[in-house]
Amino acid sequence: MSTATQTVEDLAKQEYKYGFVTDVETETIPVGLSEDVVRLISSKKEEPEWLLESRLTAFRIWSKMTEPEWHNVHYKPIDYQAISYYAAPKKQVKLDSLDDVDPEVRATFDKLGISLDEQKRLSGVAVDAVFDSVSVATTFKDTLANLGIIFCSFSEAVREHPELVRQYLGSVVPHSDNFFAALNAAVFSDGSFAYIPKGVKCPMELSTYFRINAANTGQFERTLLVADEGAEVSYLEGCTAPQRDENQLHAAVVELVALDNATIKYSTVQNWYPGDENGKGGIYNFVTKRGKAFANAKVTWTQVETGSAITWKYPSCILQGDNSVGEFYSVAVTNNCQQADTGTKMIHLGKNTRSTIISKGISAGKGQNTYRGLVRIGKGARGARNFSQCDSLLIGDRCGAHTFPYLEVKNTSSQVEHEASTSKIGEDQIFYCRQRGLSTEDAVNLIVNGFCKEVFRELPMEFAVEAQKLLGISLEGSVG
Amino acid sequence: MLEIRDLHAAAGDRQILNGINLTVNAGEVHAIMGPNGSGKSTLAGVLAGRDGLEVTAGTVTYKGLDLLDLEPEERAREGVFLAFQYPVEIPGVNNAYLLKAGLNEVRKHRGEPELDAMDFMTLIRARMKLLEMDDTLLSRPVNEGFSGGEKKRNEIFQMAVLEPTLAILDETDSGLDIDALKTVAGGVNALRDPARSLVVVTHYQRLLNYIVPDFVHVLSGGRIVKSGGKELALELEEKGYGWTETEPAAASA
Ligand SMILES: Nc1ncnc2c1ncn2[C@@H]1O[C@H](COP(=O)(O)OP(=O)(O)OP(=O)(O)O)[C@@H](O)[C@H]1O
Ligand SMILES: [Mg+2]
């Protein structure tokens, strides 16, 4: 094996830093899924009748569905009756203030670099911390409340703002959307909720940090974000999980609603445990994310997917209103035995709607990386435009890259452009850099970082740094 | 500065260099000429440490160090610079950024402080002027879409910034138009220094009118078959390479 490939594989082998387990008393319900379990979850959460009904409807839909098989990822069948659908740290009675958070849980987030202590947070980022299935703390709530911004756990939103939740829950991702979304709608435990009122520009980044801790549980969060007319918000999502030999299922749903003239920017750095180098363990990440943009609104998805054994994820935009804009910027890395099937759907319904897709897939080791994207331009979407660019970078010769672009154009006045490329980090490129004084590792980082640049620059600063660190990359300087 | 003794090298099964002897002292300029496929780039590659070239016999001493024992980047940091015959394109990587990273590695190695973006810009402005480099080349990805001449100019620009002690220029003149050749040669001459040695690989005497060599060597069949002063290049231009092979190889300088 060449030295360049060797170094990348070494980088790829770097140990997963977030693999520790927190020793905290957890309440876990027995494994298995039935209507009774759905009722149990709902009652534990003291939910209103309408929500229980909604869950039961979803459960009945799910029971009749079969798991999708069209994707380009391979795994042993998941036994849905062997998973526990609810786990929560026991001490979580009712949190009146951040000080009530279990010290062990608090320490966990400290260790992950997410301080729940408002004073300690340097930058203006409000965090909703989700530990196993429950939201354990939300910072900066009061500051935000002064502007009329609601940012809280999903459960709290159900209690305090049922009308909003009821109006928008399932409005972007209906229960029947797909197998994993239906499952989530039946058993979701918690997640984050945000509402930005009319004309308000959210003064700080909102962020959810998901942490899976308990073993043998599935994690099913639900995130709902509503930006009212003319509102603006930038939202960050981070995730890690302990290192375990068993696979764990994560099936989340995120719904974004951008009303007229609103802007939502949703960024993810996904670093779930990817499994070991032989493919043992790791998170199965089956996630449905979708945003609906009304007139002149804009929804931007930026994702850096480095973790999980399997990533199945297509953050999408329904461009409902005229002149609305959808964007998708993605870096997906697969190392060792990781598999990713990810991409987006841009559904153009309104006139003069525009969408941009920039997808960067990096495969190393035996990693398999698939881009799957749909651009659909409806009859009424006169003057719609899409630009897609899908680039793959291969490192070594045991990995794979696959691209499946789907295009459905029902309108002749629209314009669609698609570019794709596949490249390999060449020995001669590495040698050129080394001849100028760089180590092989720095050379690879430089090239990988250069490859991802268009996506990284879409990330909020704090995340961009984390993303680069994740790829083992030193920051590309300010020159030029 | 550089002492090559009985150097043999192969690429895979193919033996390419068959006993090269060459001594380059500080401040000297050596031109290496020779027919296509005679091993000039291979020699440059061996000196720079290119992967896939195996040294089967011989030694190379550089500044008292066993050059062949060093990794390519260690050689670069010790002041060995190769201007590539075919500069590589690196999409996505900013030209100036690569150069800054390289320069700072060299400076670190020399125990000098790293340059920040401001100081670096100041430094390269002067060098860009020297080589009449177009500003836009600086912020573009390394060599990507550069014209042939722009690539060559960029190589010498990098050399001017990195200030090597041993620079090997592999056919830097090919691809340059007449004016560019003058500019680039002027840049190289401005870098001539009693402490800096140059090995210039070329096919054309023309370059040597601008960069006047102290010695000219003819490489053929992986061996230096003839050495002489700058007038040898003129002779070669006139007679071609055919006659050199029949004469015994002169001892190199
Ligand atoms: N990796 C390799 N595998 C096989 N043969 C090689 C390899 N590298 C070089 N060669 C051969 O070795 C010989 C010398 O090549 P080299 O590039 O050193 O020639 P050169 O003198 O620089 O020629 P030119 O003047 O055309 O640039 C050529 O015949 C070339 O095909
Ligand atoms: Mg050559």
CSV table of N, CA and C in Angstrom, one decimal, chain A residues 2-4 427-440 442 446-451 453 474-480, chain B residues 48-51 71-73 76-77 80-82 84 88-94 96-98 100-102 105 117 121 143 155 158:
chain,number,residue,atom,x,y,z
A,2,SER,N,0.5,2.2,-0.7
A,2,SER,CA,1.3,3.5,-0.8
A,2,SER,C,1.3,4.2,0.5
A,3,THR,N,2.2,5.1,0.7
A,3,THR,CA,2.3,5.8,1.9
A,3,THR,C,1.1,6.7,2.1
A,4,ALA,N,0.7,7.3,1.1
A,4,ALA,CA,-0.5,8.3,1.2
A,4,ALA,C,-1.7,7.5,1.7
A,427,GLU,N,-1.0,9.9,-6.0
A,427,GLU,CA,0.4,9.9,-5.4
A,427,GLU,C,1.2,11.1,-5.8
A,428,ASP,N,1.0,11.5,-7.1
A,428,ASP,CA,1.8,12.7,-7.5
A,428,ASP,C,1.4,14.0,-6.8
A,429,GLN,N,0.1,14.1,-6.4
A,429,GLN,CA,-0.3,15.2,-5.7
A,429,GLN,C,0.3,15.3,-4.3
A,430,ILE,N,0.4,14.1,-3.7
A,430,ILE,CA,1.0,14.0,-2.4
A,430,ILE,C,2.5,14.3,-2.5
A,431,PHE,N,3.1,13.8,-3.5
A,431,PHE,CA,4.5,14.0,-3.7
A,431,PHE,C,4.8,15.5,-3.9
A,432,TYR,N,4.0,16.1,-4.7
A,432,TYR,CA,4.2,17.5,-5.0
A,432,TYR,C,4.2,18.3,-3.7
A,433,CYS,N,3.2,18.0,-2.8
A,433,CYS,CA,3.1,18.7,-1.5
A,433,CYS,C,4.3,18.5,-0.7
A,434,ARG,N,4.7,17.2,-0.6
A,434,ARG,CA,5.9,16.8,0.2
A,434,ARG,C,7.1,17.5,-0.3
A,435,GLN,N,7.2,17.6,-1.6
A,435,GLN,CA,8.4,18.3,-2.2
A,435,GLN,C,8.4,19.8,-1.7
A,436,ARG,N,7.3,20.3,-1.4
A,436,ARG,CA,7.2,21.7,-0.9
A,436,ARG,C,7.4,21.8,0.6
A,437,GLY,N,7.6,20.6,1.3
A,437,GLY,CA,7.9,20.6,2.7
A,437,GLY,C,6.8,20.1,3.6
A,438,LEU,N,5.6,19.7,3.0
A,438,LEU,CA,4.5,19.2,3.9
A,438,LEU,C,4.7,17.7,4.2
A,439,SER,N,4.2,17.3,5.3
A,439,SER,CA,4.2,15.8,5.6
A,439,SER,C,3.0,15.2,4.8
A,440,THR,N,3.1,13.9,4.6
A,440,THR,CA,2.0,13.2,3.9
A,440,THR,C,0.7,13.5,4.5
A,442,ASP,N,-0.3,16.0,6.4
A,442,ASP,CA,-0.7,17.4,6.1
A,442,ASP,C,-1.2,17.5,4.7
A,446,LEU,N,-4.8,18.6,3.6
A,446,LEU,CA,-5.0,19.8,2.7
A,446,LEU,C,-5.9,19.5,1.5
A,447,ILE,N,-5.7,18.4,0.9
A,447,ILE,CA,-6.4,18.0,-0.3
A,447,ILE,C,-7.9,17.7,0.1
A,448,VAL,N,-8.1,17.0,1.2
A,448,VAL,CA,-9.4,16.7,1.6
A,448,VAL,C,-10.2,17.9,2.0
A,449,ASN,N,-9.5,18.8,2.7
A,449,ASN,CA,-10.1,20.0,3.2
A,449,ASN,C,-10.4,20.9,1.9
A,450,GLY,N,-9.6,20.9,1.0
A,450,GLY,CA,-9.8,21.7,-0.2
A,450,GLY,C,-11.0,21.1,-1.0
A,451,PHE,N,-11.2,19.8,-0.9
A,451,PHE,CA,-12.3,19.2,-1.6
A,451,PHE,C,-13.6,19.6,-0.9
A,453,LYS,N,-14.2,22.3,0.9
A,453,LYS,CA,-14.3,23.7,1.2
A,453,LYS,C,-15.6,24.4,0.9
A,474,SER,N,-6.2,20.6,9.4
A,474,SER,CA,-5.8,21.8,9.9
A,474,SER,C,-6.5,22.9,9.1
A,475,LEU,N,-6.8,24.0,9.8
A,475,LEU,CA,-7.6,25.0,9.1
A,475,LEU,C,-6.9,25.7,8.0
A,476,GLU,N,-7.6,25.8,6.9
A,476,GLU,CA,-7.0,26.5,5.8
A,476,GLU,C,-7.0,28.0,6.0
A,477,GLY,N,-5.8,28.6,5.8
A,477,GLY,CA,-5.6,30.0,6.3
A,477,GLY,C,-6.4,31.0,5.5
A,478,SER,N,-6.2,32.2,6.0
A,478,SER,CA,-7.0,33.3,5.5
A,478,SER,C,-6.4,33.9,4.2
A,479,VAL,N,-5.3,33.4,3.8
A,479,VAL,CA,-4.7,33.9,2.5
A,479,VAL,C,-5.5,33.6,1.3
A,480,GLY,N,-5.5,34.5,0.4
A,480,GLY,CA,-6.1,34.2,-0.9
A,480,GLY,C,-7.6,34.2,-1.0
B,48,ALA,N,14.9,14.2,-5.3
B,48,ALA,CA,13.7,14.7,-4.5
B,48,ALA,C,13.0,13.6,-3.7
B,49,GLY,N,13.3,12.3,-4.1
B,49,GLY,CA,12.7,11.3,-3.3
B,49,GLY,C,11.4,10.8,-3.8
B,50,ARG,N,11.2,10.8,-5.1
B,50,ARG,CA,9.9,10.4,-5.6
B,50,ARG,C,9.7,8.9,-5.3
B,51,ASP,N,8.4,8.6,-5.0
B,51,ASP,CA,8.0,7.2,-4.8
B,51,ASP,C,8.2,6.4,-6.0
B,71,GLU,N,13.2,11.5,4.0
B,71,GLU,CA,11.9,11.6,3.4
B,71,GLU,C,11.9,12.8,2.5
B,72,PRO,N,11.0,12.7,1.5
B,72,PRO,CA,10.9,13.9,0.5
B,72,PRO,C,10.7,15.2,1.3
B,73,GLU,N,9.8,15.2,2.3
B,73,GLU,CA,9.6,16.5,2.9
B,73,GLU,C,10.8,17.0,3.7
B,76,ALA,N,13.1,18.6,1.3
B,76,ALA,CA,12.6,19.9,1.0
B,76,ALA,C,12.9,20.9,2.1
B,77,ARG,N,12.7,20.5,3.3
B,77,ARG,CA,13.0,21.4,4.5
B,77,ARG,C,14.5,21.6,4.6
B,80,VAL,N,16.2,21.3,-0.5
B,80,VAL,CA,16.2,20.8,-1.9
B,80,VAL,C,14.8,21.1,-2.5
B,81,PHE,N,14.9,21.8,-3.7
B,81,PHE,CA,13.7,22.2,-4.4
B,81,PHE,C,13.7,21.6,-5.8
B,82,LEU,N,12.6,21.0,-6.2
B,82,LEU,CA,12.4,20.5,-7.5
B,82,LEU,C,11.3,21.3,-8.3
B,84,PHE,N,9.1,21.0,-11.1
B,84,PHE,CA,8.7,19.8,-11.9
B,84,PHE,C,8.6,20.1,-13.4
B,88,VAL,N,1.9,19.4,-10.9
B,88,VAL,CA,0.7,18.7,-10.7
B,88,VAL,C,-0.4,19.6,-10.3
B,89,GLU,N,-1.6,19.3,-10.8
B,89,GLU,CA,-2.8,20.1,-10.4
B,89,GLU,C,-3.4,19.5,-9.1
B,90,ILE,N,-3.7,20.4,-8.2
B,90,ILE,CA,-4.4,20.0,-7.0
B,90,ILE,C,-5.6,20.8,-6.8
B,91,PRO,N,-6.8,20.3,-7.3
B,91,PRO,CA,-8.0,21.0,-7.2
B,91,PRO,C,-8.4,21.3,-5.8
B,92,GLY,N,-9.0,22.5,-5.5
B,92,GLY,CA,-9.5,22.8,-4.2
B,92,GLY,C,-8.4,23.4,-3.3
B,93,VAL,N,-7.2,23.1,-3.6
B,93,VAL,CA,-6.1,23.6,-2.7
B,93,VAL,C,-5.6,24.9,-3.2
B,94,ASN,N,-5.7,26.0,-2.4
B,94,ASN,CA,-5.3,27.3,-2.8
B,94,ASN,C,-3.8,27.3,-3.0
B,96,ALA,N,-1.6,29.8,-2.9
B,96,ALA,CA,-0.8,30.6,-1.9
B,96,ALA,C,-0.8,29.8,-0.6
B,97,TYR,N,-1.9,29.1,-0.3
B,97,TYR,CA,-2.0,28.4,0.9
B,97,TYR,C,-1.0,27.2,1.0
B,98,LEU,N,-0.9,26.5,-0.1
B,98,LEU,CA,0.1,25.4,-0.1
B,98,LEU,C,1.5,26.0,0.1
B,100,LYS,N,2.4,28.8,1.6
B,100,LYS,CA,2.5,29.2,2.9
B,100,LYS,C,2.8,28.1,3.9
B,101,ALA,N,2.0,27.0,3.7
B,101,ALA,CA,2.2,25.8,4.5
B,101,ALA,C,3.7,25.3,4.3
B,102,GLY,N,4.1,25.2,3.1
B,102,GLY,CA,5.4,24.7,2.8
B,102,GLY,C,6.5,25.6,3.4
B,105,GLU,N,6.8,25.2,7.1
B,105,GLU,CA,7.5,23.9,7.4
B,105,GLU,C,9.0,24.1,7.3
B,117,ALA,N,-0.3,35.4,8.1
B,117,ALA,CA,-0.8,35.7,6.7
B,117,ALA,C,-0.3,37.1,6.2
B,121,MET,N,2.1,37.6,3.0
B,121,MET,CA,1.7,38.3,1.8
B,121,MET,C,2.8,39.4,1.4
B,143,ASN,N,-2.1,25.0,-9.7
B,143,ASN,CA,-1.9,24.6,-11.1
B,143,ASN,C,-3.1,24.3,-11.8
B,155,GLU,N,6.2,27.5,-10.7
B,155,GLU,CA,7.3,26.7,-10.1
B,155,GLU,C,8.4,27.6,-9.6
B,158,GLN,N,7.5,29.7,-6.7
B,158,GLN,CA,7.6,28.9,-5.4
B,158,GLN,C,9.0,28.8,-5.0
